[in-house]
């Protein structure tokens, strides 16, 4: 049967646009290996594949460069992965408008290099490889430290073209920064994890590339000692570009240093002014300064913090609950008694109130899955009682399927189902990935 | 004429919200016959003013049970006819839901009822060094609920973004009387971005009864400049060169000669010379240490683009005076024409000079006076057409000119509305920017939120 789907796809696309068998294994979505991977070369080819898939009942997951296919809630099953990596043209770039329209398969690194020529940039720094595509970044609404200063993908995207599950092409939003011509349907697509359509191109707003880059680096033996400093900086009367608190795996080595990094971006004058204001906010603190490339390098390293990890969970609450979020994080970090293995890195997007627990290698003793499920559920309940959330980015799929990656609020079920019904009537796009649809 | 509600329905409503909070007296209903776009007038059959989420849900249950269309309304400052009810419809006003429920300074957020006036929220936040960033021109009257419905902008959106960037959560009463809480600061979106989807839904998805918004720290300093141009196209070029230079002003606003002369002839005279073709208001805010250099650079760029003079506000009083010419523009225009059609469209900012020229040609062709006052940095145009509504021929020309202006903006890669919304007024233009499949999607998404089809029917979707 597995040959069937690939064979059918080869009738629609060129031979080198379809792979299957062993070649498809690196394209597994949460361990679900697809029967075939298709590489459409145009929006209309993609629409053809999806229309056919809806008719045949093939389940489909969109992808970019396969850098993040392990993340999120596992779909029930995937017959076909469609990679958009061949859609990699810059369609329109007008520097004076501070906007650029590109195809979904353009890598964030390629986009950055292109707009840098005009001293512009797209301030999105999601975790993971910079080769990741813009389409995947928007589809998963992934963000990183720069969220503190610049907002999330939803704040940067002005318009997009998508193909629905049944192959309809929709142009959503536009190319201008202010646009209220109708309901903001595009919002539903950003962060829908490929369950409502496949993005083929997007227009994003760019920002002037900052002239100067400085990071103030504060250190302490334990992360708890940096909490009040972090909160003071988050409440400073000037905006910071990023504010990250990182604690390495405390059980790994015993001797550790936690780091609080406040990144300032702007003109040289601006950075001096920001620095002065922060120094007044936290008098006496003596940060080390990283300038220019060194500052950028620190944040490139931070973006790689999840790479290769087997377990990544995000805990969120109101930002002033940072200390309490760390306590909750420690409950997960301390799940196992092994001296090595569940030593977890804990890192906080301080301004957003999001703490990640990152474990490189899981030591799975008997009963581990059940214990972890119980623990995750309990932490999620406690966070929910305080208006927060627990989101699983990465964990063994059987565990995520059980707990639910997002823990979707049942109150929104009817809305989620209704949207799914319109954008993917046959229910072929990543079924089950949004838990309820 | 409005159709009166059945007495039983009125009685139910009065039981829920109290006798004083149900308006069905035809005289008093006249206050609700139009919004800020007075070309459309029709009174509702009644107005109900619930005090909170629970009352709103009960009111909606009664109305939906009787099959009565429901139209949410804030302060009625909207400019697209969005808050008008059909003759058999009832307006659910938010006037009594005007409390700030939480002002949470450590988390830079506020939870408000929808009837809170935009400016009042900023005033309440100021003692904490915070403010609410979106600042529509009507901010002293318009409400946060209305801002959410319209995804409102304002002069400072160039740097700070529009309402949707600031709304983190919303409690919605849907037309089946169900109450759903969407989003919330401190929560990662599980499932779809329903808050983002709700913002800008023009009252067609449900009634927002509690709104959580992000507050921002007050900027350390502000510098305001006024550049004067003999040709409006040059002002447009100055805007492009300022942005291309990597500067990010908080505001970049153009006021054209027609508007300036109206303002200067009014009680709001701001001291602008009346023989210029355009004035460009430029404002930088943020870290004080950086502002002088930014202002100096903008000054140079304006002169290179052909500005005949660039003035700087040296103190808050001077700053207010510079802004007066922009902020009082609409009020002043009311003096020189009996009627004013405030248009709204967005173009890519690099196309501004060309589009402004085309608008001028259109005005000449239809023999109309068009005064431009707009958010140039965002490419968000407001060509205001002055006319007399008793002159039938002129009204017809206004309609034709409006259509022509919309067409020019869309052809330039822009859209039919940047901040005023579609409402009743722009439904006919929706097909200029949306294809049939996109329009079906608009209707389908409304139906998801509004299962009964009773929530502000006949708006937005043609």
PDB file of N, CA and C in Angstrom, chain A residues 252-322:
ATOM      1  N   UNK A 252      23.664  18.171  36.609  1.00  0.00           N
ATOM      2  CA  UNK A 252      24.686  17.568  35.762  1.00  0.00           C
ATOM      3  C   UNK A 252      26.058  17.586  36.416  1.00  0.00           C
ATOM      4  N   UNK A 253      26.444  18.726  36.920  1.00  0.00           N
ATOM      5  CA  UNK A 253      27.811  18.858  37.395  1.00  0.00           C
ATOM      6  C   UNK A 253      27.916  19.308  38.840  1.00  0.00           C
ATOM      7  N   UNK A 254      26.845  19.849  39.375  1.00  0.00           N
ATOM      8  CA  UNK A 254      26.936  20.350  40.736  1.00  0.00           C
ATOM      9  C   UNK A 254      27.315  21.809  40.774  1.00  0.00           C
ATOM     10  N   UNK A 255      28.404  22.184  40.139  1.00  0.00           N
ATOM     11  CA  UNK A 255      28.838  23.585  40.164  1.00  0.00           C
ATOM     12  C   UNK A 255      28.317  24.288  38.924  1.00  0.00           C
ATOM     13  N   UNK A 256      27.488  25.286  39.103  1.00  0.00           N
ATOM     14  CA  UNK A 256      26.872  25.923  37.943  1.00  0.00           C
ATOM     15  C   UNK A 256      26.813  27.434  38.112  1.00  0.00           C
ATOM     16  N   UNK A 257      26.578  28.075  36.999  1.00  0.00           N
ATOM     17  CA  UNK A 257      26.370  29.516  37.016  1.00  0.00           C
ATOM     18  C   UNK A 257      25.094  29.810  36.242  1.00  0.00           C
ATOM     19  N   UNK A 258      24.213  30.594  36.831  1.00  0.00           N
ATOM     20  CA  UNK A 258      23.031  31.034  36.101  1.00  0.00           C
ATOM     21  C   UNK A 258      23.298  32.413  35.526  1.00  0.00           C
ATOM     22  N   UNK A 259      22.633  32.680  34.422  1.00  0.00           N
ATOM     23  CA  UNK A 259      22.936  33.891  33.660  1.00  0.00           C
ATOM     24  C   UNK A 259      21.651  34.651  33.367  1.00  0.00           C
ATOM     25  N   UNK A 260      21.698  35.957  33.553  1.00  0.00           N
ATOM     26  CA  UNK A 260      20.595  36.825  33.139  1.00  0.00           C
ATOM     27  C   UNK A 260      21.146  37.763  32.065  1.00  0.00           C
ATOM     28  N   UNK A 261      20.545  37.714  30.887  1.00  0.00           N
ATOM     29  CA  UNK A 261      21.053  38.511  29.771  1.00  0.00           C
ATOM     30  C   UNK A 261      20.005  39.522  29.332  1.00  0.00           C
ATOM     31  N   UNK A 262      20.361  40.796  29.398  1.00  0.00           N
ATOM     32  CA  UNK A 262      19.466  41.856  28.915  1.00  0.00           C
ATOM     33  C   UNK A 262      20.084  42.440  27.657  1.00  0.00           C
ATOM     34  N   UNK A 263      19.379  42.306  26.538  1.00  0.00           N
ATOM     35  CA  UNK A 263      19.930  42.749  25.261  1.00  0.00           C
ATOM     36  C   UNK A 263      19.338  44.096  24.861  1.00  0.00           C
ATOM     37  N   UNK A 264      20.211  44.997  24.462  1.00  0.00           N
ATOM     38  CA  UNK A 264      19.783  46.323  24.022  1.00  0.00           C
ATOM     39  C   UNK A 264      20.135  46.491  22.559  1.00  0.00           C
ATOM     40  N   UNK A 265      19.183  46.973  21.775  1.00  0.00           N
ATOM     41  CA  UNK A 265      19.412  47.193  20.348  1.00  0.00           C
ATOM     42  C   UNK A 265      18.976  48.611  19.993  1.00  0.00           C
ATOM     43  N   UNK A 266      19.712  49.240  19.115  1.00  0.00           N
ATOM     44  CA  UNK A 266      19.316  50.575  18.681  1.00  0.00           C
ATOM     45  C   UNK A 266      20.505  51.345  18.151  1.00  0.00           C
ATOM     46  N   UNK A 267      20.358  52.661  18.094  1.00  0.00           N
ATOM     47  CA  UNK A 267      21.506  53.480  17.720  1.00  0.00           C
ATOM     48  C   UNK A 267      22.470  53.509  18.908  1.00  0.00           C
ATOM     49  N   UNK A 268      23.709  53.978  18.660  1.00  0.00           N
ATOM     50  CA  UNK A 268      24.679  54.030  19.771  1.00  0.00           C
ATOM     51  C   UNK A 268      24.157  54.912  20.903  1.00  0.00           C
ATOM     52  N   UNK A 269      23.592  56.053  20.535  1.00  0.00           N
ATOM     53  CA  UNK A 269      23.044  56.959  21.559  1.00  0.00           C
ATOM     54  C   UNK A 269      21.938  56.266  22.355  1.00  0.00           C
ATOM     55  N   UNK A 270      21.106  55.559  21.616  1.00  0.00           N
ATOM     56  CA  UNK A 270      19.963  54.901  22.253  1.00  0.00           C
ATOM     57  C   UNK A 270      20.447  53.879  23.278  1.00  0.00           C
ATOM     58  N   UNK A 271      21.443  53.094  22.868  1.00  0.00           N
ATOM     59  CA  UNK A 271      21.956  52.044  23.746  1.00  0.00           C
ATOM     60  C   UNK A 271      22.562  52.641  25.011  1.00  0.00           C
ATOM     61  N   UNK A 272      23.278  53.746  24.851  1.00  0.00           N
ATOM     62  CA  UNK A 272      23.849  54.389  26.048  1.00  0.00           C
ATOM     63  C   UNK A 272      22.714  54.851  26.965  1.00  0.00           C
ATOM     64  N   UNK A 273      21.688  55.432  26.374  1.00  0.00           N
ATOM     65  CA  UNK A 273      20.561  55.910  27.165  1.00  0.00           C
ATOM     66  C   UNK A 273      19.830  54.760  27.859  1.00  0.00           C
ATOM     67  N   UNK A 274      19.611  53.682  27.126  1.00  0.00           N
ATOM     68  CA  UNK A 274      18.947  52.506  27.699  1.00  0.00           C
ATOM     69  C   UNK A 274      19.791  51.939  28.846  1.00  0.00           C
ATOM     70  N   UNK A 275      21.079  51.837  28.595  1.00  0.00           N
ATOM     71  CA  UNK A 275      21.981  51.279  29.601  1.00  0.00           C
ATOM     72  C   UNK A 275      21.941  52.114  30.881  1.00  0.00           C
ATOM     73  N   UNK A 276      21.977  53.446  30.712  1.00  0.00           N
ATOM     74  CA  UNK A 276      21.917  54.323  31.889  1.00  0.00           C
ATOM     75  C   UNK A 276      20.621  54.090  32.664  1.00  0.00           C
ATOM     76  N   UNK A 277      19.512  53.978  31.926  1.00  0.00           N
ATOM     77  CA  UNK A 277      18.213  53.798  32.597  1.00  0.00           C
ATOM     78  C   UNK A 277      18.185  52.470  33.352  1.00  0.00           C
ATOM     79  N   UNK A 278      18.738  51.435  32.764  1.00  0.00           N
ATOM     80  CA  UNK A 278      18.741  50.126  33.437  1.00  0.00           C
ATOM     81  C   UNK A 278      19.657  50.161  34.663  1.00  0.00           C
ATOM     82  N   UNK A 279      20.798  50.856  34.524  1.00  0.00           N
ATOM     83  CA  UNK A 279      21.726  50.941  35.647  1.00  0.00           C
ATOM     84  C   UNK A 279      21.052  51.622  36.838  1.00  0.00           C
ATOM     85  N   UNK A 280      20.193  52.605  36.554  1.00  0.00           N
ATOM     86  CA  UNK A 280      19.466  53.281  37.632  1.00  0.00           C
ATOM     87  C   UNK A 280      18.437  52.344  38.247  1.00  0.00           C
ATOM     88  N   UNK A 281      17.863  51.492  37.399  1.00  0.00           N
ATOM     89  CA  UNK A 281      16.830  50.569  37.876  1.00  0.00           C
ATOM     90  C   UNK A 281      17.410  49.515  38.818  1.00  0.00           C
ATOM     91  N   UNK A 282      18.619  49.041  38.520  1.00  0.00           N
ATOM     92  CA  UNK A 282      19.234  48.010  39.371  1.00  0.00           C
ATOM     93  C   UNK A 282      20.606  48.501  39.848  1.00  0.00           C
ATOM     94  N   UNK A 283      20.590  49.487  40.754  1.00  0.00           N
ATOM     95  CA  UNK A 283      21.867  50.062  41.192  1.00  0.00           C
ATOM     96  C   UNK A 283      22.711  48.997  41.895  1.00  0.00           C
ATOM     97  N   UNK A 284      24.003  49.065  41.688  1.00  0.00           N
ATOM     98  CA  UNK A 284      24.886  48.131  42.396  1.00  0.00           C
ATOM     99  C   UNK A 284      25.188  46.877  41.605  1.00  0.00           C
ATOM    100  N   UNK A 285      24.264  46.461  40.718  1.00  0.00           N
ATOM    101  CA  UNK A 285      24.524  45.255  39.930  1.00  0.00           C
ATOM    102  C   UNK A 285      25.666  45.554  38.957  1.00  0.00           C
ATOM    103  N   UNK A 286      26.558  44.622  38.834  1.00  0.00           N
ATOM    104  CA  UNK A 286      27.731  44.840  37.980  1.00  0.00           C
ATOM    105  C   UNK A 286      27.728  43.857  36.812  1.00  0.00           C
ATOM    106  N   UNK A 287      27.032  44.179  35.753  1.00  0.00           N
ATOM    107  CA  UNK A 287      26.988  43.231  34.631  1.00  0.00           C
ATOM    108  C   UNK A 287      28.272  43.285  33.804  1.00  0.00           C
ATOM    109  N   UNK A 288      28.560  42.155  33.170  1.00  0.00           N
ATOM    110  CA  UNK A 288      29.600  42.126  32.150  1.00  0.00           C
ATOM    111  C   UNK A 288      28.941  42.579  30.849  1.00  0.00           C
ATOM    112  N   UNK A 289      29.672  43.276  30.010  1.00  0.00           N
ATOM    113  CA  UNK A 289      29.083  43.776  28.773  1.00  0.00           C
ATOM    114  C   UNK A 289      29.580  42.988  27.567  1.00  0.00           C
ATOM    115  N   UNK A 290      28.646  42.587  26.752  1.00  0.00           N
ATOM    116  CA  UNK A 290      28.995  41.981  25.466  1.00  0.00           C
ATOM    117  C   UNK A 290      28.568  42.959  24.385  1.00  0.00           C
ATOM    118  N   UNK A 291      29.497  43.316  23.514  1.00  0.00           N
ATOM    119  CA  UNK A 291      29.201  44.327  22.495  1.00  0.00           C
ATOM    120  C   UNK A 291      29.136  43.705  21.105  1.00  0.00           C
ATOM    121  N   UNK A 292      28.256  44.255  20.280  1.00  0.00           N
ATOM    122  CA  UNK A 292      28.235  43.920  18.858  1.00  0.00           C
ATOM    123  C   UNK A 292      28.133  42.431  18.592  1.00  0.00           C
ATOM    124  N   UNK A 293      29.084  41.905  17.883  1.00  0.00           N
ATOM    125  CA  UNK A 293      29.063  40.523  17.439  1.00  0.00           C
ATOM    126  C   UNK A 293      29.015  39.559  18.628  1.00  0.00           C
ATOM    127  N   UNK A 294      29.671  39.924  19.715  1.00  0.00           N
ATOM    128  CA  UNK A 294      29.665  39.033  20.885  1.00  0.00           C
ATOM    129  C   UNK A 294      28.254  38.916  21.458  1.00  0.00           C
ATOM    130  N   UNK A 295      27.539  40.023  21.466  1.00  0.00           N
ATOM    131  CA  UNK A 295      26.169  40.023  21.951  1.00  0.00           C
ATOM    132  C   UNK A 295      25.289  39.154  21.033  1.00  0.00           C
ATOM    133  N   UNK A 296      25.454  39.352  19.736  1.00  0.00           N
ATOM    134  CA  UNK A 296      24.666  38.564  18.775  1.00  0.00           C
ATOM    135  C   UNK A 296      24.983  37.076  18.909  1.00  0.00           C
ATOM    136  N   UNK A 297      26.267  36.774  19.130  1.00  0.00           N
ATOM    137  CA  UNK A 297      26.687  35.371  19.232  1.00  0.00           C
ATOM    138  C   UNK A 297      26.049  34.702  20.447  1.00  0.00           C
ATOM    139  N   UNK A 298      25.969  35.431  21.545  1.00  0.00           N
ATOM    140  CA  UNK A 298      25.338  34.855  22.736  1.00  0.00           C
ATOM    141  C   UNK A 298      23.911  34.413  22.409  1.00  0.00           C
ATOM    142  N   UNK A 299      23.186  35.263  21.686  1.00  0.00           N
ATOM    143  CA  UNK A 299      21.792  34.931  21.402  1.00  0.00           C
ATOM    144  C   UNK A 299      21.665  33.861  20.322  1.00  0.00           C
ATOM    145  N   UNK A 300      22.646  33.780  19.418  1.00  0.00           N
ATOM    146  CA  UNK A 300      22.644  32.653  18.472  1.00  0.00           C
ATOM    147  C   UNK A 300      22.792  31.342  19.235  1.00  0.00           C
ATOM    148  N   UNK A 301      23.652  31.370  20.252  1.00  0.00           N
ATOM    149  CA  UNK A 301      23.829  30.169  21.078  1.00  0.00           C
ATOM    150  C   UNK A 301      22.561  29.825  21.836  1.00  0.00           C
ATOM    151  N   UNK A 302      21.908  30.848  22.360  1.00  0.00           N
ATOM    152  CA  UNK A 302      20.664  30.595  23.099  1.00  0.00           C
ATOM    153  C   UNK A 302      19.610  29.968  22.199  1.00  0.00           C
ATOM    154  N   UNK A 303      19.609  30.376  20.929  1.00  0.00           N
ATOM    155  CA  UNK A 303      18.607  29.837  20.005  1.00  0.00           C
ATOM    156  C   UNK A 303      18.816  28.343  19.788  1.00  0.00           C
ATOM    157  N   UNK A 304      20.031  27.869  20.094  1.00  0.00           N
ATOM    158  CA  UNK A 304      20.335  26.451  19.878  1.00  0.00           C
ATOM    159  C   UNK A 304      20.104  25.625  21.136  1.00  0.00           C
ATOM    160  N   UNK A 305      19.568  26.248  22.174  1.00  0.00           N
ATOM    161  CA  UNK A 305      19.492  25.577  23.482  1.00  0.00           C
ATOM    162  C   UNK A 305      18.609  24.325  23.459  1.00  0.00           C
ATOM    163  N   UNK A 306      17.629  24.286  22.545  1.00  0.00           N
ATOM    164  CA  UNK A 306      16.753  23.114  22.490  1.00  0.00           C
ATOM    165  C   UNK A 306      17.290  22.029  21.549  1.00  0.00           C
ATOM    166  N   UNK A 307      18.323  22.371  20.772  1.00  0.00           N
ATOM    167  CA  UNK A 307      18.768  21.456  19.721  1.00  0.00           C
ATOM    168  C   UNK A 307      19.119  20.078  20.272  1.00  0.00           C
ATOM    169  N   UNK A 308      18.544  19.069  19.691  1.00  0.00           N
ATOM    170  CA  UNK A 308      18.871  17.698  20.059  1.00  0.00           C
ATOM    171  C   UNK A 308      18.241  17.238  21.362  1.00  0.00           C
ATOM    172  N   UNK A 309      17.567  18.147  22.088  1.00  0.00           N
ATOM    173  CA  UNK A 309      16.989  17.748  23.370  1.00  0.00           C
ATOM    174  C   UNK A 309      15.852  16.750  23.153  1.00  0.00           C
ATOM    175  N   UNK A 310      15.683  15.850  24.107  1.00  0.00           N
ATOM    176  CA  UNK A 310      14.611  14.857  23.982  1.00  0.00           C
ATOM    177  C   UNK A 310      13.314  15.318  24.647  1.00  0.00           C
ATOM    178  N   UNK A 311      13.426  16.356  25.459  1.00  0.00           N
ATOM    179  CA  UNK A 311      12.260  16.767  26.235  1.00  0.00           C
ATOM    180  C   UNK A 311      12.292  18.291  26.390  1.00  0.00           C
ATOM    181  N   UNK A 312      11.259  18.963  25.889  1.00  0.00           N
ATOM    182  CA  UNK A 312      11.166  20.414  26.042  1.00  0.00           C
ATOM    183  C   UNK A 312       9.724  20.754  26.428  1.00  0.00           C
ATOM    184  N   UNK A 313       9.567  21.394  27.566  1.00  0.00           N
ATOM    185  CA  UNK A 313       8.240  21.783  28.025  1.00  0.00           C
ATOM    186  C   UNK A 313       8.264  23.272  28.347  1.00  0.00           C
ATOM    187  N   UNK A 314       7.186  23.973  27.999  1.00  0.00           N
ATOM    188  CA  UNK A 314       7.102  25.416  28.249  1.00  0.00           C
ATOM    189  C   UNK A 314       6.038  25.690  29.311  1.00  0.00           C
ATOM    190  N   UNK A 315       6.425  26.390  30.349  1.00  0.00           N
ATOM    191  CA  UNK A 315       5.488  26.771  31.399  1.00  0.00           C
ATOM    192  C   UNK A 315       5.284  28.274  31.320  1.00  0.00           C
ATOM    193  N   UNK A 316       4.044  28.710  31.325  1.00  0.00           N
ATOM    194  CA  UNK A 316       3.780  30.144  31.233  1.00  0.00           C
ATOM    195  C   UNK A 316       2.819  30.596  32.311  1.00  0.00           C
ATOM    196  N   UNK A 317       3.014  31.817  32.744  1.00  0.00           N
ATOM    197  CA  UNK A 317       2.100  32.465  33.681  1.00  0.00           C
ATOM    198  C   UNK A 317       2.330  33.966  33.548  1.00  0.00           C
ATOM    199  N   UNK A 318       1.611  34.748  34.323  1.00  0.00           N
ATOM    200  CA  UNK A 318       1.870  36.180  34.281  1.00  0.00           C
ATOM    201  C   UNK A 318       3.343  36.402  34.635  1.00  0.00           C
ATOM    202  N   UNK A 319       3.981  37.374  33.967  1.00  0.00           N
ATOM    203  CA  UNK A 319       5.427  37.535  34.108  1.00  0.00           C
ATOM    204  C   UNK A 319       5.909  37.714  35.554  1.00  0.00           C
ATOM    205  N   UNK A 320       5.078  38.313  36.412  1.00  0.00           N
ATOM    206  CA  UNK A 320       5.564  38.525  37.781  1.00  0.00           C
ATOM    207  C   UNK A 320       5.528  37.241  38.617  1.00  0.00           C
ATOM    208  N   UNK A 321       5.123  36.131  38.012  1.00  0.00           N
ATOM    209  CA  UNK A 321       5.115  34.842  38.716  1.00  0.00           C
ATOM    210  C   UNK A 321       6.388  34.047  38.410  1.00  0.00           C
ATOM    211  N   UNK A 322       7.433  34.721  38.000  1.00  0.00           N
ATOM    212  CA  UNK A 322       8.651  34.052  37.554  1.00  0.00           C
ATOM    213  C   UNK A 322       9.211  33.075  38.595  1.00  0.00           C
TER     214      UNK A 322
END
